[in-house]
Amino acid sequence: MPEPRRPLVAANWKMNKTVAEAGDFLERFVASIGGLEAVDLVICPPYPALATAVEWTERTPIRVAAQNMHFEAEGAFTGEVSAAMLRDLGVEAVVLGHSERRQHFGETDEALARKVPAALDAGLLPILCVGESEDQRDAGETEEVLAAQLGADLAELDGGALSGVVVAYEPIWAIGTGRTATTAQAQEAIAFIRSRLAERDAGQAQAVRILYGGSMKPDNAAELIAQPDVDGGLVGGASLDPDDFLAICRAGVR
Ligand code: PEP
């Protein structure tokens, strides 16, 4: 029997919360995580709030993640931040390939292929986002899109490193729209992702955590995370409120 996968729930704050607002959230959140020992908790603040988030979560199991990084360690890349810089700050994870970065900021599969190993090499947990647009789903291309993204984004990953990656299935049509994938759609897509990973390494694919993201809320989280291949959630809008986010984290307790 493979080891059961530990659920992971991550709050993607996107471009929200000042340092003071991040502190207010974390003061409440840190005080309320009793009973969540079985769930990996991750908070992804914007860059300016990373240091305060690291301070608030010191001596707690909560991990702080950045929302992006560059694949080079240093150099002439104005506006960019490296994995080593994030580690230096106490950051432990990083979201890579979020659809908003792919859509609005030119994030490419080629760059992601370098970012995933760069994150791992620096000791960051990469949370790699993949997902199809509404048009692609309507055209029956969901699996083709997911397979292409996984193939390209994990192309430069060392053979043994697969199980150290977290994948988030985020259908673009469900992000920030209030439209959640049905449990069947989430399970089907995530099982497909696992089957693709299994073509690289069947054993490691069983260990990879695959999250669902897209309008996850306190009232739909439990049903989504109860699906056999869904190992947690990447939560945008509903993660801005500590009570809503806590409720979603509690839905991750199996
Ligand atoms: C996200 O940004 O990763 C996300 C899932 O957003 P939302 O929960 O708001 O749809």
Coordinates of C-alpha atoms and ligand atoms in Angstrom, one line a residue:
M1 CA 0.0 0.0 0.0
P2 CA 1.4 3.5 -0.9
E3 CA 1.7 6.0 2.0
P4 CA -1.4 8.2 2.3
R5 CA -0.7 11.7 0.9
R6 CA -0.7 14.5 3.5
P7 CA -3.3 17.1 2.5
L8 CA -2.1 20.6 1.7
V9 CA -4.2 23.8 1.7
A10 CA -2.6 27.0 0.4
A11 CA -3.8 30.6 0.6
N12 CA -3.0 32.6 -2.6
W13 CA -3.5 36.2 -1.6
K14 CA -2.5 37.4 -5.1
M15 CA -1.9 41.2 -5.0
N16 CA -3.9 41.7 -1.7
K17 CA -3.0 42.7 1.8
T18 CA -0.5 45.3 3.2
V19 CA 2.1 44.3 5.8
A20 CA -0.3 45.4 8.5
E21 CA -3.3 43.4 7.0
A22 CA -1.1 40.3 6.6
G23 CA -0.2 40.6 10.3
D24 CA -3.8 41.0 11.3
F25 CA -4.8 37.9 9.4
L26 CA -1.9 35.8 10.7
E27 CA -2.4 36.8 14.3
R28 CA -5.9 35.3 14.1
F29 CA -4.9 32.4 11.9
V30 CA -1.9 31.3 13.9
A31 CA -4.1 31.3 17.1
S32 CA -6.7 29.1 15.5
I33 CA -4.8 26.2 13.8
G34 CA -5.4 23.7 16.7
G35 CA -6.7 20.4 15.3
L36 CA -5.1 21.0 11.9
E37 CA -1.9 19.0 12.6
A38 CA -2.8 16.6 9.8
V39 CA -2.9 19.3 7.1
D40 CA 0.1 21.2 5.6
L41 CA -0.8 24.9 5.7
V42 CA 0.7 27.4 3.3
I43 CA 0.3 31.1 3.0
C44 CA 1.3 32.9 -0.2
P45 CA 1.4 36.7 0.5
P46 CA 2.7 39.3 -2.0
Y47 CA 6.4 39.9 -1.8
P48 CA 6.3 42.9 0.6
A49 CA 4.5 40.9 3.2
L50 CA 6.7 37.8 3.0
A51 CA 9.0 38.8 5.8
T52 CA 6.2 39.6 8.2
A53 CA 4.5 36.3 7.3
V54 CA 7.7 34.4 8.1
E55 CA 7.9 36.2 11.5
W56 CA 4.3 35.5 12.4
T57 CA 4.6 31.8 11.4
E58 CA 7.9 31.1 13.2
R59 CA 7.6 28.2 15.6
T60 CA 4.4 27.1 13.8
P61 CA 4.0 24.4 11.1
I62 CA 2.6 27.0 8.7
R63 CA 4.8 27.5 5.6
V64 CA 5.2 30.8 3.7
A65 CA 5.3 30.7 -0.1
A66 CA 6.1 33.3 -2.7
Q67 CA 3.8 33.7 -5.7
N68 CA 6.6 33.6 -8.3
M69 CA 10.4 33.6 -8.7
H70 CA 13.1 33.8 -11.3
F71 CA 15.1 30.7 -12.3
E72 CA 18.5 32.4 -12.1
A73 CA 20.2 32.8 -8.7
E74 CA 21.2 36.4 -9.3
G75 CA 22.0 38.9 -12.0
A76 CA 20.7 41.7 -14.2
F77 CA 17.0 40.8 -14.0
T78 CA 15.3 44.0 -12.9
G79 CA 12.2 43.4 -10.9
E80 CA 12.8 39.7 -10.3
V81 CA 13.5 37.7 -7.2
S82 CA 15.5 34.5 -7.0
A83 CA 14.9 31.2 -5.1
A84 CA 18.0 31.9 -3.0
M85 CA 16.6 35.3 -1.9
L86 CA 13.3 33.7 -0.9
R87 CA 15.1 31.0 1.1
D88 CA 17.3 33.7 2.8
L89 CA 14.0 35.4 3.9
G90 CA 12.7 32.1 5.4
V91 CA 10.3 31.4 2.6
E92 CA 9.8 27.6 2.1
A93 CA 7.6 27.3 -1.0
V94 CA 6.7 29.0 -4.2
V95 CA 3.7 29.1 -6.6
L96 CA 4.8 28.6 -10.2
G97 CA 2.9 29.0 -13.4
H98 CA -0.3 30.5 -12.0
S99 CA -2.7 31.1 -14.9
E100 CA -2.7 34.9 -14.1
R101 CA 1.1 34.9 -14.6
R102 CA 0.8 32.9 -17.8
Q103 CA -2.1 35.1 -19.1
H104 CA -1.0 38.6 -18.1
F105 CA 2.8 38.4 -17.5
G106 CA 4.0 36.2 -20.3
E107 CA 5.0 33.2 -18.1
T108 CA 6.2 30.5 -20.5
D109 CA 6.5 26.7 -20.2
E110 CA 10.2 27.2 -21.1
A111 CA 10.8 29.4 -18.1
L112 CA 8.8 27.1 -15.8
A113 CA 10.9 24.1 -16.9
R114 CA 13.8 26.0 -15.4
K115 CA 11.9 27.4 -12.4
V116 CA 10.8 24.0 -11.0
P117 CA 14.3 22.5 -10.6
A118 CA 15.7 25.9 -9.5
A119 CA 13.1 26.0 -6.7
L120 CA 13.9 22.4 -5.6
D121 CA 17.6 23.0 -5.8
A122 CA 17.2 26.0 -3.5
G123 CA 15.1 24.0 -1.0
L124 CA 11.7 25.5 -1.9
L125 CA 8.6 23.4 -2.4
P126 CA 7.3 24.2 -5.9
I127 CA 3.5 24.4 -6.3
L128 CA 3.1 24.1 -10.1
C129 CA -0.2 25.3 -11.5
V130 CA -1.7 23.8 -14.6
G131 CA -5.2 24.2 -16.1
E132 CA -7.3 24.7 -19.2
S133 CA -9.3 27.7 -20.4
E134 CA -13.1 27.5 -21.0
D135 CA -12.6 27.4 -24.7
Q136 CA -10.1 24.5 -24.4
R137 CA -12.6 22.6 -22.2
D138 CA -15.5 23.2 -24.5
A139 CA -13.3 22.0 -27.4
G140 CA -12.6 18.8 -25.5
E141 CA -8.9 19.7 -25.2
T142 CA -8.5 19.6 -21.4
E143 CA -6.4 16.5 -21.3
E144 CA -4.2 17.6 -24.2
V145 CA -3.6 21.0 -22.5
L146 CA -2.8 19.4 -19.1
A147 CA -0.4 16.8 -20.7
A148 CA 1.4 19.5 -22.7
Q149 CA 1.8 21.8 -19.6
L150 CA 3.1 18.9 -17.4
G151 CA 5.4 17.6 -20.1
A152 CA 6.9 21.0 -20.8
D153 CA 7.0 22.4 -17.2
L154 CA 8.6 19.2 -15.7
A155 CA 10.9 18.6 -18.7
E156 CA 14.1 19.5 -16.8
L157 CA 13.2 17.8 -13.5
D158 CA 15.6 15.2 -12.2
G159 CA 14.2 11.7 -12.3
G160 CA 14.1 11.3 -8.5
A161 CA 12.6 14.8 -7.8
L162 CA 9.0 14.3 -8.9
S163 CA 7.5 13.5 -5.6
G164 CA 8.9 16.8 -4.2
V165 CA 6.6 18.8 -6.5
V166 CA 3.1 19.8 -5.6
V167 CA 0.8 20.3 -8.7
A168 CA -2.3 22.5 -8.5
Y169 CA -5.1 21.8 -11.1
E170 CA -6.6 25.2 -11.7
P171 CA -9.2 25.3 -14.5
I172 CA -8.9 28.9 -15.7
W173 CA -12.7 29.2 -16.1
A174 CA -13.1 28.6 -12.3
I175 CA -10.6 31.0 -11.0
G176 CA -12.1 34.1 -9.4
T177 CA -15.4 33.4 -11.2
G178 CA -17.4 31.8 -8.5
R179 CA -17.8 28.8 -10.9
T180 CA -16.3 25.8 -9.2
A181 CA -15.5 22.6 -11.1
T182 CA -17.8 19.8 -10.1
T183 CA -16.3 17.2 -7.9
A184 CA -16.4 14.8 -10.8
Q185 CA -14.6 17.3 -13.1
A186 CA -11.9 18.0 -10.4
Q187 CA -11.4 14.3 -9.7
E188 CA -11.3 13.4 -13.4
A189 CA -8.7 16.0 -14.3
I190 CA -6.5 15.4 -11.3
A191 CA -6.6 11.6 -11.8
F192 CA -5.5 12.3 -15.4
I193 CA -2.6 14.5 -14.1
R194 CA -1.6 11.6 -11.8
S195 CA -1.7 9.2 -14.7
R196 CA 0.6 11.4 -16.7
L197 CA 3.0 11.7 -13.9
A198 CA 2.9 7.9 -13.5
E199 CA 4.2 7.6 -17.0
R200 CA 7.4 9.2 -15.7
D201 CA 7.5 7.3 -12.4
A202 CA 4.5 5.3 -11.1
G203 CA 5.7 5.1 -7.5
Q204 CA 6.5 8.8 -7.2
A205 CA 3.3 9.8 -8.9
Q206 CA 1.4 8.2 -6.1
A207 CA 3.2 10.4 -3.6
V208 CA 2.7 13.7 -5.5
R209 CA 0.1 16.0 -3.9
I210 CA -2.3 17.4 -6.5
L211 CA -4.5 20.3 -5.3
Y212 CA -7.7 21.7 -6.8
G213 CA -8.0 25.5 -7.3
G214 CA -10.8 27.5 -8.6
S215 CA -13.5 29.2 -6.4
M216 CA -12.9 26.8 -3.5
K217 CA -15.1 28.0 -0.6
P218 CA -16.0 26.7 2.9
D219 CA -19.2 25.2 1.5
N220 CA -17.6 23.2 -1.3
A221 CA -14.1 22.4 0.0
A222 CA -14.9 19.2 1.9
E223 CA -16.6 17.6 -1.0
L224 CA -13.8 18.5 -3.4
I225 CA -11.0 17.4 -1.0
A226 CA -12.8 14.1 -0.3
Q227 CA -12.2 13.0 -3.9
P228 CA -9.7 10.2 -4.0
D229 CA -7.0 12.1 -6.1
V230 CA -7.6 15.6 -4.7
D231 CA -5.1 16.3 -2.0
G232 CA -6.1 19.7 -0.9
G233 CA -6.7 23.2 -2.4
L234 CA -5.1 26.3 -3.7
V235 CA -7.5 29.0 -2.5
G236 CA -7.6 32.6 -3.9
G237 CA -10.6 34.8 -2.9
A238 CA -11.8 32.8 0.0
S239 CA -8.3 32.8 1.6
L240 CA -8.4 36.5 2.3
D241 CA -10.7 36.0 5.3
P242 CA -9.1 34.1 8.1
D243 CA -12.4 32.4 9.1
D244 CA -13.2 31.3 5.6
F245 CA -9.7 30.0 5.0
L246 CA -9.7 28.2 8.4
A247 CA -12.9 26.5 7.4
I248 CA -11.4 25.3 4.2
C249 CA -8.3 24.1 6.0
R250 CA -10.5 22.1 8.4
A251 CA -12.2 20.6 5.3
G252 CA -8.8 19.2 4.5
V253 CA -8.7 17.0 7.6
R254 CA -9.4 13.5 6.4
Ligands
PEP1 C1 -6.2 31.0 -7.4 O1 -5.9 32.2 -7.7 O2 -5.3 30.2 -7.4 C2 -7.6 30.7 -7.2 C3 -7.9 29.4 -7.1 O3 -8.5 31.8 -7.0 P1 -10.0 31.7 -6.5 O4 -10.1 30.7 -5.4 O5 -10.4 33.1 -6.2 O6 -10.8 31.1 -7.7

